[in-house]
Coordinates of C-alpha atoms and ligand atoms in Angstrom, one line a residue:
Chain A
M1 CA -0.1 0.3 0.1
H2 CA 1.1 3.7 -0.8
V3 CA 1.8 5.3 2.4
P4 CA 1.9 9.3 1.6
T5 CA 5.1 10.9 3.2
P6 CA 5.4 14.7 4.1
H7 CA 6.9 15.3 1.3
T8 CA 3.8 14.4 -1.2
P9 CA 1.9 17.4 -1.6
L10 CA -2.0 17.1 -0.6
P11 CA -4.0 16.6 -3.7
R12 CA -6.2 19.8 -4.3
R13 CA -9.8 19.4 -3.6
P14 CA -11.9 18.9 -6.5
F15 CA -14.2 21.7 -8.1
D16 CA -17.4 21.5 -6.7
R17 CA -20.4 23.6 -7.9
S18 CA -22.3 24.1 -4.9
S19 CA -19.2 25.6 -2.7
F20 CA -18.3 27.7 -5.6
V21 CA -21.8 29.2 -5.9
L22 CA -21.8 29.7 -1.7
S23 CA -18.1 31.6 -1.9
A24 CA -19.4 33.4 -5.1
T25 CA -22.5 34.8 -3.1
L26 CA -20.7 35.6 -0.1
A27 CA -18.3 37.6 -2.1
I28 CA -21.2 39.7 -4.2
L29 CA -23.0 40.0 -0.8
A30 CA -19.6 41.8 0.9
V31 CA -18.8 44.1 -2.2
L32 CA -22.8 45.4 -1.7
T33 CA -22.3 45.7 1.5
I34 CA -19.5 47.5 1.5
Y35 CA -20.7 49.8 -1.7
G36 CA -23.9 50.4 0.4
F37 CA -22.0 52.0 3.3
T38 CA -20.3 54.3 1.2
T39 CA -23.2 55.7 -0.7
F40 CA -25.1 56.5 2.5
D41 CA -26.7 60.0 2.3
T42 CA -25.5 61.0 5.8
N43 CA -25.9 65.0 4.5
G44 CA -28.6 66.1 6.9
V45 CA -27.8 64.0 9.8
D46 CA -25.0 64.6 12.5
M47 CA -23.3 61.2 13.2
D48 CA -22.1 61.8 16.4
M49 CA -25.3 63.1 17.5
A50 CA -27.2 60.3 16.1
L51 CA -25.0 57.6 17.6
D52 CA -25.4 59.5 21.0
M53 CA -28.9 59.5 20.8
L54 CA -29.1 55.9 19.9
G55 CA -27.2 55.2 23.0
D56 CA -29.3 57.6 25.0
N57 CA -32.6 55.5 23.7
A58 CA -30.9 52.1 24.3
K59 CA -30.2 53.0 27.9
T60 CA -33.7 54.5 28.6
L61 CA -35.3 51.4 27.0
F62 CA -33.2 48.9 29.2
F63 CA -32.2 50.5 32.1
A64 CA -34.9 52.7 33.0
P65 CA -37.9 51.0 32.3
G66 CA -41.1 52.3 34.1
L67 CA -44.8 52.7 33.5
S68 CA -47.0 55.6 33.1
N69 CA -50.1 54.9 31.0
V70 CA -50.5 51.5 32.1
T71 CA -50.7 50.2 35.6
I72 CA -48.6 47.2 36.7
E73 CA -52.1 45.3 36.9
G74 CA -52.7 46.6 33.3
L75 CA -49.7 45.1 32.2
L76 CA -50.0 41.7 33.6
K77 CA -53.5 41.8 32.5
N78 CA -52.6 42.4 29.0
L79 CA -49.5 40.1 29.0
G80 CA -52.5 37.6 30.2
V81 CA -54.5 38.6 27.3
T82 CA -51.8 37.9 24.8
V83 CA -50.8 34.5 26.7
A84 CA -54.4 33.7 26.4
L85 CA -54.5 34.3 22.8
G86 CA -51.6 32.0 22.4
F87 CA -53.0 29.3 24.6
L88 CA -56.4 29.1 23.0
T89 CA -55.4 29.0 19.4
T90 CA -52.5 26.5 20.6
V91 CA -55.3 24.2 22.1
L92 CA -58.0 24.2 19.1
G93 CA -55.0 24.1 16.8
A94 CA -54.0 20.9 18.9
V95 CA -57.6 19.3 19.0
I96 CA -58.1 19.8 15.3
G97 CA -54.4 18.6 14.8
M98 CA -55.0 15.4 16.7
V99 CA -58.2 14.6 14.6
F100 CA -56.8 15.2 11.1
A101 CA -53.4 13.5 12.2
L102 CA -55.3 10.5 12.7
A103 CA -56.6 10.6 9.4
S104 CA -53.2 11.2 7.6
A105 CA -50.7 9.2 9.6
L106 CA -50.1 6.1 6.9
N107 CA -50.1 3.7 9.4
L108 CA -53.8 4.6 10.3
A109 CA -55.6 5.9 7.4
P110 CA -55.9 4.6 3.9
V111 CA -53.7 6.0 1.4
W112 CA -56.0 8.1 -0.5
L113 CA -56.9 10.2 2.7
S114 CA -53.5 10.5 3.9
V115 CA -52.5 12.2 0.6
V116 CA -55.5 14.4 0.3
V117 CA -55.2 16.0 4.1
K118 CA -51.5 15.9 3.5
A119 CA -51.7 17.9 0.5
F120 CA -54.5 19.9 2.0
T121 CA -52.4 21.1 5.0
A122 CA -49.1 21.7 3.2
V123 CA -51.1 24.4 1.5
V124 CA -52.6 25.6 5.1
R125 CA -48.7 25.9 6.2
A126 CA -47.3 27.4 3.0
I127 CA -49.3 30.7 4.0
P128 CA -48.1 32.8 6.7
T129 CA -50.2 33.1 9.6
V130 CA -50.4 36.8 9.4
L131 CA -51.8 36.3 6.1
W132 CA -54.5 33.9 7.4
V133 CA -55.5 36.6 10.1
L134 CA -56.0 39.0 7.3
I135 CA -58.0 36.3 5.3
F136 CA -60.2 36.2 8.4
A137 CA -60.4 39.6 8.7
V138 CA -62.3 40.2 5.6
S139 CA -65.3 38.6 6.9
A140 CA -64.9 38.8 10.7
G141 CA -63.4 42.2 10.7
L142 CA -59.8 43.3 11.9
G143 CA -59.7 42.2 15.7
S144 CA -59.4 39.2 18.1
V145 CA -61.8 37.1 16.4
A146 CA -59.7 37.1 13.0
A147 CA -56.4 36.6 15.0
V148 CA -58.0 33.6 16.8
L149 CA -59.2 32.0 13.6
G150 CA -56.1 32.7 11.3
M151 CA -53.9 31.6 14.2
T152 CA -55.7 28.7 15.0
F153 CA -55.8 27.6 11.5
H154 CA -52.1 27.8 10.6
S155 CA -51.3 26.1 14.3
A156 CA -53.7 23.2 13.1
G157 CA -51.9 22.8 9.9
Y158 CA -48.5 22.8 11.6
L159 CA -49.4 20.5 14.4
I160 CA -51.4 18.0 11.8
K161 CA -47.9 17.3 10.3
A162 CA -45.8 17.2 13.3
Y163 CA -48.4 14.7 15.1
A164 CA -48.8 12.6 11.9
E165 CA -45.1 12.3 11.9
S166 CA -44.9 11.3 15.3
F167 CA -47.4 8.7 14.7
E168 CA -45.9 7.3 11.7
E169 CA -42.5 6.4 13.9
V170 CA -44.8 4.2 16.0
D171 CA -43.5 0.3 15.9
A172 CA -45.1 -1.2 13.5
G173 CA -45.0 -4.6 15.2
S174 CA -46.8 -3.3 18.4
I175 CA -49.7 -2.2 16.3
E176 CA -49.7 -6.0 14.6
A177 CA -49.5 -7.6 18.1
L178 CA -52.6 -5.8 19.3
K179 CA -54.7 -6.2 16.1
A180 CA -53.9 -9.8 16.1
S181 CA -55.3 -10.1 19.6
G182 CA -58.6 -8.5 18.4
A183 CA -58.5 -5.0 19.1
D184 CA -60.2 -2.1 17.1
W185 CA -58.8 0.9 15.4
W186 CA -59.8 3.3 18.1
Q187 CA -58.3 0.8 20.9
V188 CA -55.0 0.3 18.6
V189 CA -54.8 4.2 18.9
G190 CA -55.6 4.7 22.5
Q191 CA -53.2 1.7 23.8
V192 CA -50.6 2.0 21.0
F193 CA -50.1 5.1 19.2
I194 CA -50.8 7.5 22.2
P195 CA -48.8 6.2 24.6
S196 CA -45.8 5.5 22.1
S197 CA -45.9 9.1 20.8
R198 CA -47.1 10.7 24.2
A199 CA -43.9 12.8 24.7
A200 CA -43.4 13.7 21.3
L201 CA -46.8 14.9 21.0
M202 CA -46.4 17.2 24.1
S203 CA -43.2 18.7 22.9
W204 CA -44.6 19.6 19.4
T205 CA -47.6 21.5 21.1
F206 CA -45.3 23.1 23.6
L207 CA -43.2 24.2 20.8
R208 CA -46.4 25.4 19.0
F209 CA -47.3 27.5 22.0
E210 CA -44.0 29.5 21.9
I211 CA -44.6 30.3 18.8
N212 CA -48.2 31.3 18.8
F213 CA -46.9 33.5 22.2
S214 CA -44.9 35.6 19.8
T215 CA -47.3 35.6 17.1
A216 CA -50.1 37.0 19.4
I217 CA -47.7 40.0 20.6
A218 CA -47.5 40.9 17.0
M219 CA -51.2 40.1 16.4
G220 CA -51.9 42.4 19.1
A221 CA -50.5 45.6 17.1
A222 CA -51.0 44.3 13.7
A223 CA -54.7 42.9 13.9
G224 CA -55.9 45.0 16.7
A225 CA -56.0 42.0 18.8
G226 CA -55.5 43.8 22.0
G227 CA -53.0 42.6 24.8
I228 CA -49.4 43.3 25.4
G229 CA -48.7 43.8 21.8
F230 CA -51.4 46.7 21.3
D231 CA -49.9 48.4 24.4
M232 CA -46.4 48.5 22.8
F233 CA -47.8 49.7 19.8
M234 CA -49.4 52.5 21.6
A235 CA -46.4 52.9 23.9
S236 CA -44.1 53.2 20.6
G237 CA -46.3 54.7 18.0
F238 CA -48.3 56.9 19.7
Y239 CA -47.0 58.1 23.1
L240 CA -43.2 57.7 22.3
N241 CA -42.5 56.5 25.8
L242 CA -39.3 54.6 25.7
R243 CA -39.5 53.8 29.6
E244 CA -42.9 52.1 28.9
M245 CA -41.7 50.0 26.1
G246 CA -38.9 48.6 28.1
A247 CA -40.9 47.6 30.7
F248 CA -43.1 45.8 28.4
T249 CA -39.9 44.1 27.0
Y250 CA -38.9 43.1 30.2
A251 CA -42.2 41.2 30.9
I252 CA -42.2 39.6 27.5
L253 CA -38.6 38.6 27.8
I254 CA -39.2 37.1 31.3
F255 CA -42.3 34.9 30.5
A256 CA -40.3 33.8 27.1
V257 CA -37.4 32.7 29.2
L258 CA -39.9 31.0 31.5
L259 CA -41.5 29.3 28.4
E260 CA -38.0 28.3 27.0
Y261 CA -37.1 26.5 30.5
V262 CA -40.3 24.5 30.6
A263 CA -39.7 23.7 26.9
T264 CA -36.0 22.5 27.6
K265 CA -37.5 20.5 30.8
L266 CA -39.9 18.7 28.4
H267 CA -37.6 17.9 25.7
T268 CA -35.2 16.6 28.0
K269 CA -38.1 14.1 29.4
T270 CA -38.8 13.3 25.5
M271 CA -35.3 12.3 24.9
Q272 CA -35.2 10.0 28.1
G273 CA -38.0 8.0 26.3
Chain B
M1 CA -60.9 -32.2 16.7
T2 CA -59.6 -29.9 14.1
I3 CA -58.2 -26.7 15.2
L4 CA -56.9 -25.5 12.2
H5 CA -57.2 -26.4 8.3
V6 CA -55.2 -24.8 5.5
D7 CA -56.4 -25.7 2.2
N8 CA -54.4 -25.1 -0.7
V9 CA -53.2 -21.3 0.5
R10 CA -51.5 -19.3 -1.9
K11 CA -50.1 -15.9 -1.4
T12 CA -48.6 -13.5 -3.6
Y13 CA -47.3 -10.1 -2.5
G14 CA -47.5 -8.7 -6.5
G15 CA -45.0 -9.9 -9.1
N16 CA -45.1 -13.4 -10.1
S17 CA -43.6 -15.2 -7.4
Y18 CA -45.6 -17.1 -4.8
A19 CA -44.4 -16.5 -1.1
L20 CA -47.2 -19.4 -0.3
D21 CA -47.5 -21.8 -3.1
G22 CA -50.5 -24.2 -2.6
V23 CA -50.2 -25.2 1.1
S24 CA -52.5 -27.4 2.9
F25 CA -52.3 -29.3 6.3
S26 CA -54.7 -29.5 9.3
V27 CA -53.9 -29.1 13.4
E28 CA -55.6 -31.2 15.7
K29 CA -56.4 -29.7 19.1
G30 CA -53.5 -30.7 21.8
E31 CA -50.8 -30.7 18.8
F32 CA -47.4 -28.8 19.1
V33 CA -46.1 -28.1 15.4
A34 CA -42.8 -26.9 14.5
I35 CA -42.5 -25.0 10.9
I36 CA -39.1 -25.2 9.9
G37 CA -37.6 -23.7 7.0
P38 CA -34.6 -21.3 5.4
S39 CA -35.0 -17.5 5.5
G40 CA -37.7 -16.7 2.9
A41 CA -39.4 -19.9 2.8
G42 CA -43.0 -18.0 3.7
K43 CA -43.0 -19.2 7.5
S44 CA -44.1 -15.9 8.8
T45 CA -46.8 -15.2 6.0
L46 CA -48.4 -18.6 6.6
L47 CA -48.9 -17.7 10.3
R48 CA -50.3 -14.5 9.5
C49 CA -52.4 -15.8 7.0
V50 CA -54.0 -17.9 9.9
N51 CA -55.4 -14.7 11.8
R52 CA -55.7 -12.8 8.7
L53 CA -53.1 -10.3 9.7
I54 CA -52.2 -11.1 5.9
F55 CA -55.1 -11.9 3.2
V56 CA -54.5 -15.2 1.6
T57 CA -54.4 -14.8 -2.6
S58 CA -56.4 -18.0 -3.0
G59 CA -57.3 -21.1 -0.8
E60 CA -59.2 -20.9 2.3
V61 CA -57.9 -21.1 6.3
S62 CA -60.3 -22.1 9.0
V63 CA -59.7 -22.0 12.7
N64 CA -62.2 -23.8 14.6
G65 CA -64.2 -24.5 11.8
I66 CA -64.7 -20.9 10.8
A67 CA -63.4 -20.0 7.5
V68 CA -61.2 -16.5 8.1
T69 CA -61.4 -15.0 4.4
G70 CA -65.1 -13.8 4.3
L71 CA -65.3 -12.7 8.0
S72 CA -67.0 -9.2 8.8
N73 CA -64.9 -7.1 11.1
P74 CA -66.8 -7.8 14.2
S75 CA -66.4 -11.4 13.7
L76 CA -62.7 -11.1 12.6
R77 CA -62.0 -9.6 15.7
R78 CA -63.9 -12.4 17.7
L79 CA -61.8 -14.9 15.9
R80 CA -58.6 -13.3 16.6
R81 CA -59.4 -13.0 20.3
T82 CA -59.4 -17.0 20.5
I83 CA -55.9 -16.9 18.6
G84 CA -52.9 -15.6 20.9
M85 CA -49.6 -14.8 18.9
I86 CA -46.0 -13.9 20.4
F87 CA -43.1 -12.5 17.8
Q88 CA -39.3 -12.7 17.3
H89 CA -39.4 -9.0 18.5
Y90 CA -41.9 -9.4 21.2
N91 CA -43.8 -6.5 19.8
L92 CA -44.8 -5.0 23.3
V93 CA -45.6 -1.4 23.9
N94 CA -42.7 0.1 25.3
R95 CA -43.2 2.7 27.1
L96 CA -46.3 1.1 29.1
T97 CA -46.0 -1.3 32.0
V98 CA -45.6 -5.2 32.1
L99 CA -49.4 -5.1 33.7
E100 CA -50.5 -2.9 31.0
N101 CA -49.0 -4.7 28.5
V102 CA -50.5 -8.0 29.5
L103 CA -54.1 -6.4 29.7
H104 CA -53.9 -5.4 26.1
G105 CA -54.6 -9.4 25.5
R106 CA -58.0 -8.3 26.9
L107 CA -58.9 -5.6 24.4
G108 CA -60.6 -8.0 22.0
Y109 CA -63.2 -8.5 24.6
K110 CA -63.8 -5.0 25.6
S111 CA -65.8 -2.2 24.1
T112 CA -64.3 0.4 22.0
I113 CA -64.4 3.1 24.7
A114 CA -63.1 1.1 27.5
G115 CA -60.4 -0.2 25.6
T116 CA -59.2 2.6 24.2
C117 CA -59.0 4.6 27.7
G118 CA -57.4 1.2 28.9
F119 CA -60.1 0.8 31.7
Y120 CA -60.0 -2.7 32.7
T121 CA -62.1 -4.5 35.9
A122 CA -60.4 -5.9 38.7
S123 CA -60.8 -9.3 37.9
E124 CA -59.1 -9.0 34.8
K125 CA -56.2 -7.3 36.4
N126 CA -56.3 -10.0 39.2
R127 CA -56.1 -12.5 36.0
A128 CA -53.1 -10.6 34.3
Y129 CA -51.4 -10.7 37.7
E130 CA -52.0 -14.6 38.2
I131 CA -50.6 -15.0 34.9
L132 CA -47.5 -13.0 35.2
H133 CA -46.9 -15.2 38.7
A134 CA -47.3 -18.1 36.4
V135 CA -44.3 -16.7 34.0
G136 CA -42.6 -15.7 36.8
L137 CA -42.7 -11.8 36.3
H138 CA -44.6 -11.1 39.1
E139 CA -42.0 -8.9 40.7
H140 CA -41.8 -6.5 37.7
I141 CA -45.5 -5.6 37.2
Y142 CA -45.1 -2.0 37.6
K143 CA -41.9 -1.9 35.4
R144 CA -42.0 -0.4 31.9
C145 CA -41.2 -2.9 29.2
D146 CA -38.3 -1.3 27.9
Q147 CA -36.5 -2.0 31.5
L148 CA -36.9 -6.1 30.7
S149 CA -34.4 -8.3 29.4
G150 CA -35.5 -10.1 26.1
G151 CA -36.5 -13.3 27.9
Q152 CA -38.7 -11.4 30.2
K153 CA -40.3 -9.5 27.5
Q154 CA -41.0 -12.4 25.6
R155 CA -42.7 -13.9 28.7
V156 CA -44.8 -10.8 28.6
G157 CA -45.7 -11.4 25.2
I158 CA -46.7 -14.7 26.3
A159 CA -48.8 -13.7 29.2
R160 CA -50.2 -11.3 27.0
A161 CA -51.5 -14.1 24.4
L162 CA -52.6 -16.3 27.2
I163 CA -55.1 -13.9 29.1
Q164 CA -56.7 -14.0 25.6
D165 CA -57.9 -17.5 26.8
P166 CA -56.8 -18.9 23.4
T167 CA -57.5 -22.2 21.8
L168 CA -54.5 -21.8 19.3
M169 CA -51.2 -20.1 20.3
L170 CA -49.1 -18.8 16.8
C171 CA -45.5 -18.2 17.4
D172 CA -43.2 -16.5 15.1
E173 CA -39.7 -17.3 15.7
P174 CA -40.3 -17.0 19.7
I175 CA -36.5 -17.4 20.7
A176 CA -34.6 -16.3 17.5
S177 CA -33.4 -12.9 19.4
L178 CA -32.7 -15.2 22.7
D179 CA -29.7 -16.3 24.2
P180 CA -29.7 -20.1 24.7
S181 CA -30.9 -20.1 28.4
A182 CA -33.6 -17.1 27.8
A183 CA -34.5 -19.2 24.9
K184 CA -34.9 -22.6 27.0
I185 CA -37.0 -20.9 29.8
V186 CA -39.5 -19.8 26.8
M187 CA -39.5 -23.2 25.1
D188 CA -40.3 -24.5 28.0
T189 CA -43.0 -22.2 29.0
L190 CA -44.7 -22.9 25.5
R191 CA -44.4 -26.6 26.2
D192 CA -46.5 -25.9 29.5
I193 CA -49.1 -24.4 27.8
N194 CA -49.3 -26.9 25.5
T195 CA -49.4 -30.1 27.7
R196 CA -51.1 -28.4 30.7
L197 CA -53.4 -26.2 29.5
G198 CA -54.1 -28.1 26.3
I199 CA -53.7 -25.1 23.9
T200 CA -52.2 -26.0 20.5
V201 CA -49.0 -24.3 19.5
V202 CA -48.0 -23.6 16.0
A203 CA -44.4 -22.2 16.0
N204 CA -42.2 -20.8 13.3
L205 CA -39.0 -22.3 14.4
H206 CA -35.3 -21.7 12.9
Q207 CA -33.6 -24.3 14.8
V208 CA -34.0 -27.7 13.7
H209 CA -33.0 -29.2 17.0
V210 CA -35.3 -27.0 19.1
A211 CA -38.1 -28.0 16.4
R212 CA -37.1 -31.9 17.4
D213 CA -37.0 -31.4 20.9
Y214 CA -40.1 -29.8 21.7
A215 CA -42.5 -30.4 18.7
T216 CA -44.8 -33.4 18.3
R217 CA -45.0 -32.7 14.5
I218 CA -42.5 -30.6 12.3
I219 CA -43.9 -29.0 9.0
G220 CA -41.0 -28.2 6.3
V221 CA -41.6 -25.5 4.1
N222 CA -39.5 -24.2 1.3
N223 CA -40.1 -21.8 -1.6
G224 CA -43.7 -21.4 -0.3
R225 CA -44.6 -25.3 -0.7
V226 CA -44.8 -27.8 2.3
I227 CA -41.8 -30.4 2.1
Y228 CA -42.1 -32.5 4.9
D229 CA -45.0 -33.0 7.2
G230 CA -44.3 -35.9 10.0
L231 CA -43.0 -36.7 13.0
P232 CA -39.8 -35.4 14.5
K233 CA -38.2 -38.6 14.7
D234 CA -38.8 -39.4 10.9
L235 CA -37.0 -36.1 10.1
T236 CA -34.0 -37.4 8.2
I237 CA -30.4 -35.9 7.2
D238 CA -31.7 -36.0 3.8
I239 CA -34.9 -34.4 4.4
I240 CA -33.2 -31.5 5.9
Q241 CA -31.2 -30.9 3.1
K242 CA -34.2 -30.7 0.9
I243 CA -36.0 -28.4 3.2
Y244 CA -32.8 -26.1 3.8
G245 CA -31.3 -26.5 0.3
S246 CA -27.7 -24.8 0.5
E247 CA -28.2 -23.7 4.2
A248 CA -28.5 -27.3 5.2
H249 CA -24.9 -27.9 5.5
D250 CA -24.2 -25.0 8.4
L251 CA -27.6 -26.6 9.9
I252 CA -26.2 -30.2 10.2
L253 CA -23.1 -29.1 11.5
A254 CA -24.9 -27.0 14.4
D255 CA -27.3 -29.9 15.1
G256 CA -27.2 -30.6 18.8
D257 CA -25.8 -27.3 19.6
T258 CA -27.7 -25.0 21.4
H259 CA -26.5 -22.0 19.2
G260 CA -28.7 -22.9 16.1
T261 CA -28.1 -21.4 12.8
H262 CA -27.1 -17.8 13.3
Ligands
LIG1 N1 -44.5 -7.3 3.0 C1 -44.1 -8.0 2.0 N2 -43.9 -7.4 1.0 C2 -43.4 -8.0 -0.4 N3 -42.9 -9.4 -0.6 C3 -42.9 -9.7 1.1 C4 -43.4 -9.1 2.2 N4 -43.4 -10.0 3.2 C5 -42.7 -11.1 2.8 N5 -42.2 -11.3 1.4 C6 -41.8 -12.2 0.5 O1 -42.3 -13.1 0.6 C7 -41.4 -14.3 0.8 C8 -41.6 -15.2 2.2 O2 -41.3 -14.2 3.4 P1 -41.6 -14.8 4.9 O3 -41.1 -13.7 5.7 O4 -42.8 -15.2 5.3 O5 -40.5 -15.7 5.2 P2 -39.8 -16.4 6.7 O6 -39.7 -18.0 6.0 O7 -40.8 -15.8 7.7 O8 -38.5 -16.0 6.6 P3 -37.6 -15.5 7.6 O9 -37.0 -16.8 8.0 O10 -36.5 -14.8 7.4 O11 -38.7 -14.8 8.9 C9 -40.0 -13.8 0.8 O12 -39.7 -13.9 -0.7 C10 -40.2 -12.1 1.2 O13 -39.4 -11.4 0.2
LIG2 MG1 -40.2 -14.7 9.3

């Protein structure tokens, strides 16, 4: 066998189309970025003052949060409204998701039904949540009803796919064993599918709750659904109150960290089985 | 009394080759039948045609005088609950406890709602505990099944089949994944079920010597056809060679040795 000595030159890496495209893209982006900086129109702006103000604003936002137009009870209540919007749409989405996942997992449903449901949910998922809310706003008017409908719709589409994939991973042997002992379809669902995929189902549902929470903040402002998102919209766009913005941001941050903590706990449990 | 009657059964999975190519035999109550044959001979297919996990392409299978091909769903459930089945890979629900897995054997007798939610009566639970005692697993009833050894899992599988009160027990390579001592415990348990409870056993086995030791009758299958059907003592080396073809050489060398053919 030929053993390469230290003097043997390393063979050149063969030309690789995809890595070439990647480097070319990066190079073009770098050139454009530098070009962009040089062509900024900073005539009317005093850069020193602007940077100063930016620093000041950031300081106010993050180091001097406070409430003026809203009381602390008001803030908590509106945070509650946003959480409730996220929670409600997740629960509704989970119920619808479960029903249609049973109809679309290949080891539970006939192929034609599975194909139909999967194609339909792919379309639902392809349209972003905000668009669904706007679509429902046509008939329900912009507001909480449209937000609930639109967010539920997209959550359902997402959870149908997630649940169905969890179901499809269930061991075919145990399904066969229960069928062989005379169990019917529902009994197999309740005794094999649910226990075998429970951890995954919970994990997916919680992940969707996190997504829905942040969507609910945006919908509060964008769709007038109320809650802390609407408060932020008022504080920033209407009162120009940075200290209040800071308070809202912290409230959301604390809640998000809490969610993340629970999600990680759940995930670890899933991994353990 | 004839428990199982297989009449000229053919099965094709599509294409023009037959996994079963005109198989016929009858099994009387109390027999311990071993089905042997090389990999791909059609043993698993044959067993699954009995409880209609697989539909036959042509021919007929009758269990306790009931033809399985024409059964409606409810009647099929009623028939299946009288047929126990155990598997090479045990096929338990790993996330559930030993007790819950054994109770699955009662599902065929329960209403959809009670079964789906896992509501069992006190007498069903007591029965499950008794059977677990009989197979020596009474100390593990609340353990999750993924914490058991292979031999213990297979005994849970046997308990799950026994609680069905079966008249016929189908075993698809019950010891193929077990070490020799666990395999012996499982085979002894099956023999016990056969002789003491009078349950008819039909088992696919990979090891000829195990079939010889335990079965009252051996059916040799090759390429979807029955090559041999008779007493273990009449199974000569010539016939083994006919059943196993090119695999026979290893088998004859390994015969009598507890490790079988793997
Ligand atoms: N689901 C299936 N789809 C297509 N062909 C199959 C299927 N199951 C089995 N077969 C084919 O049918 C034939 C018989 O298979 P079967 O599993 O019954 O054999 P076996 O005797 O149990 O073998 P082994 O000892 O390996 O378990 C094989 O040729 C196999 O490839
Ligand atoms: Mg097999």
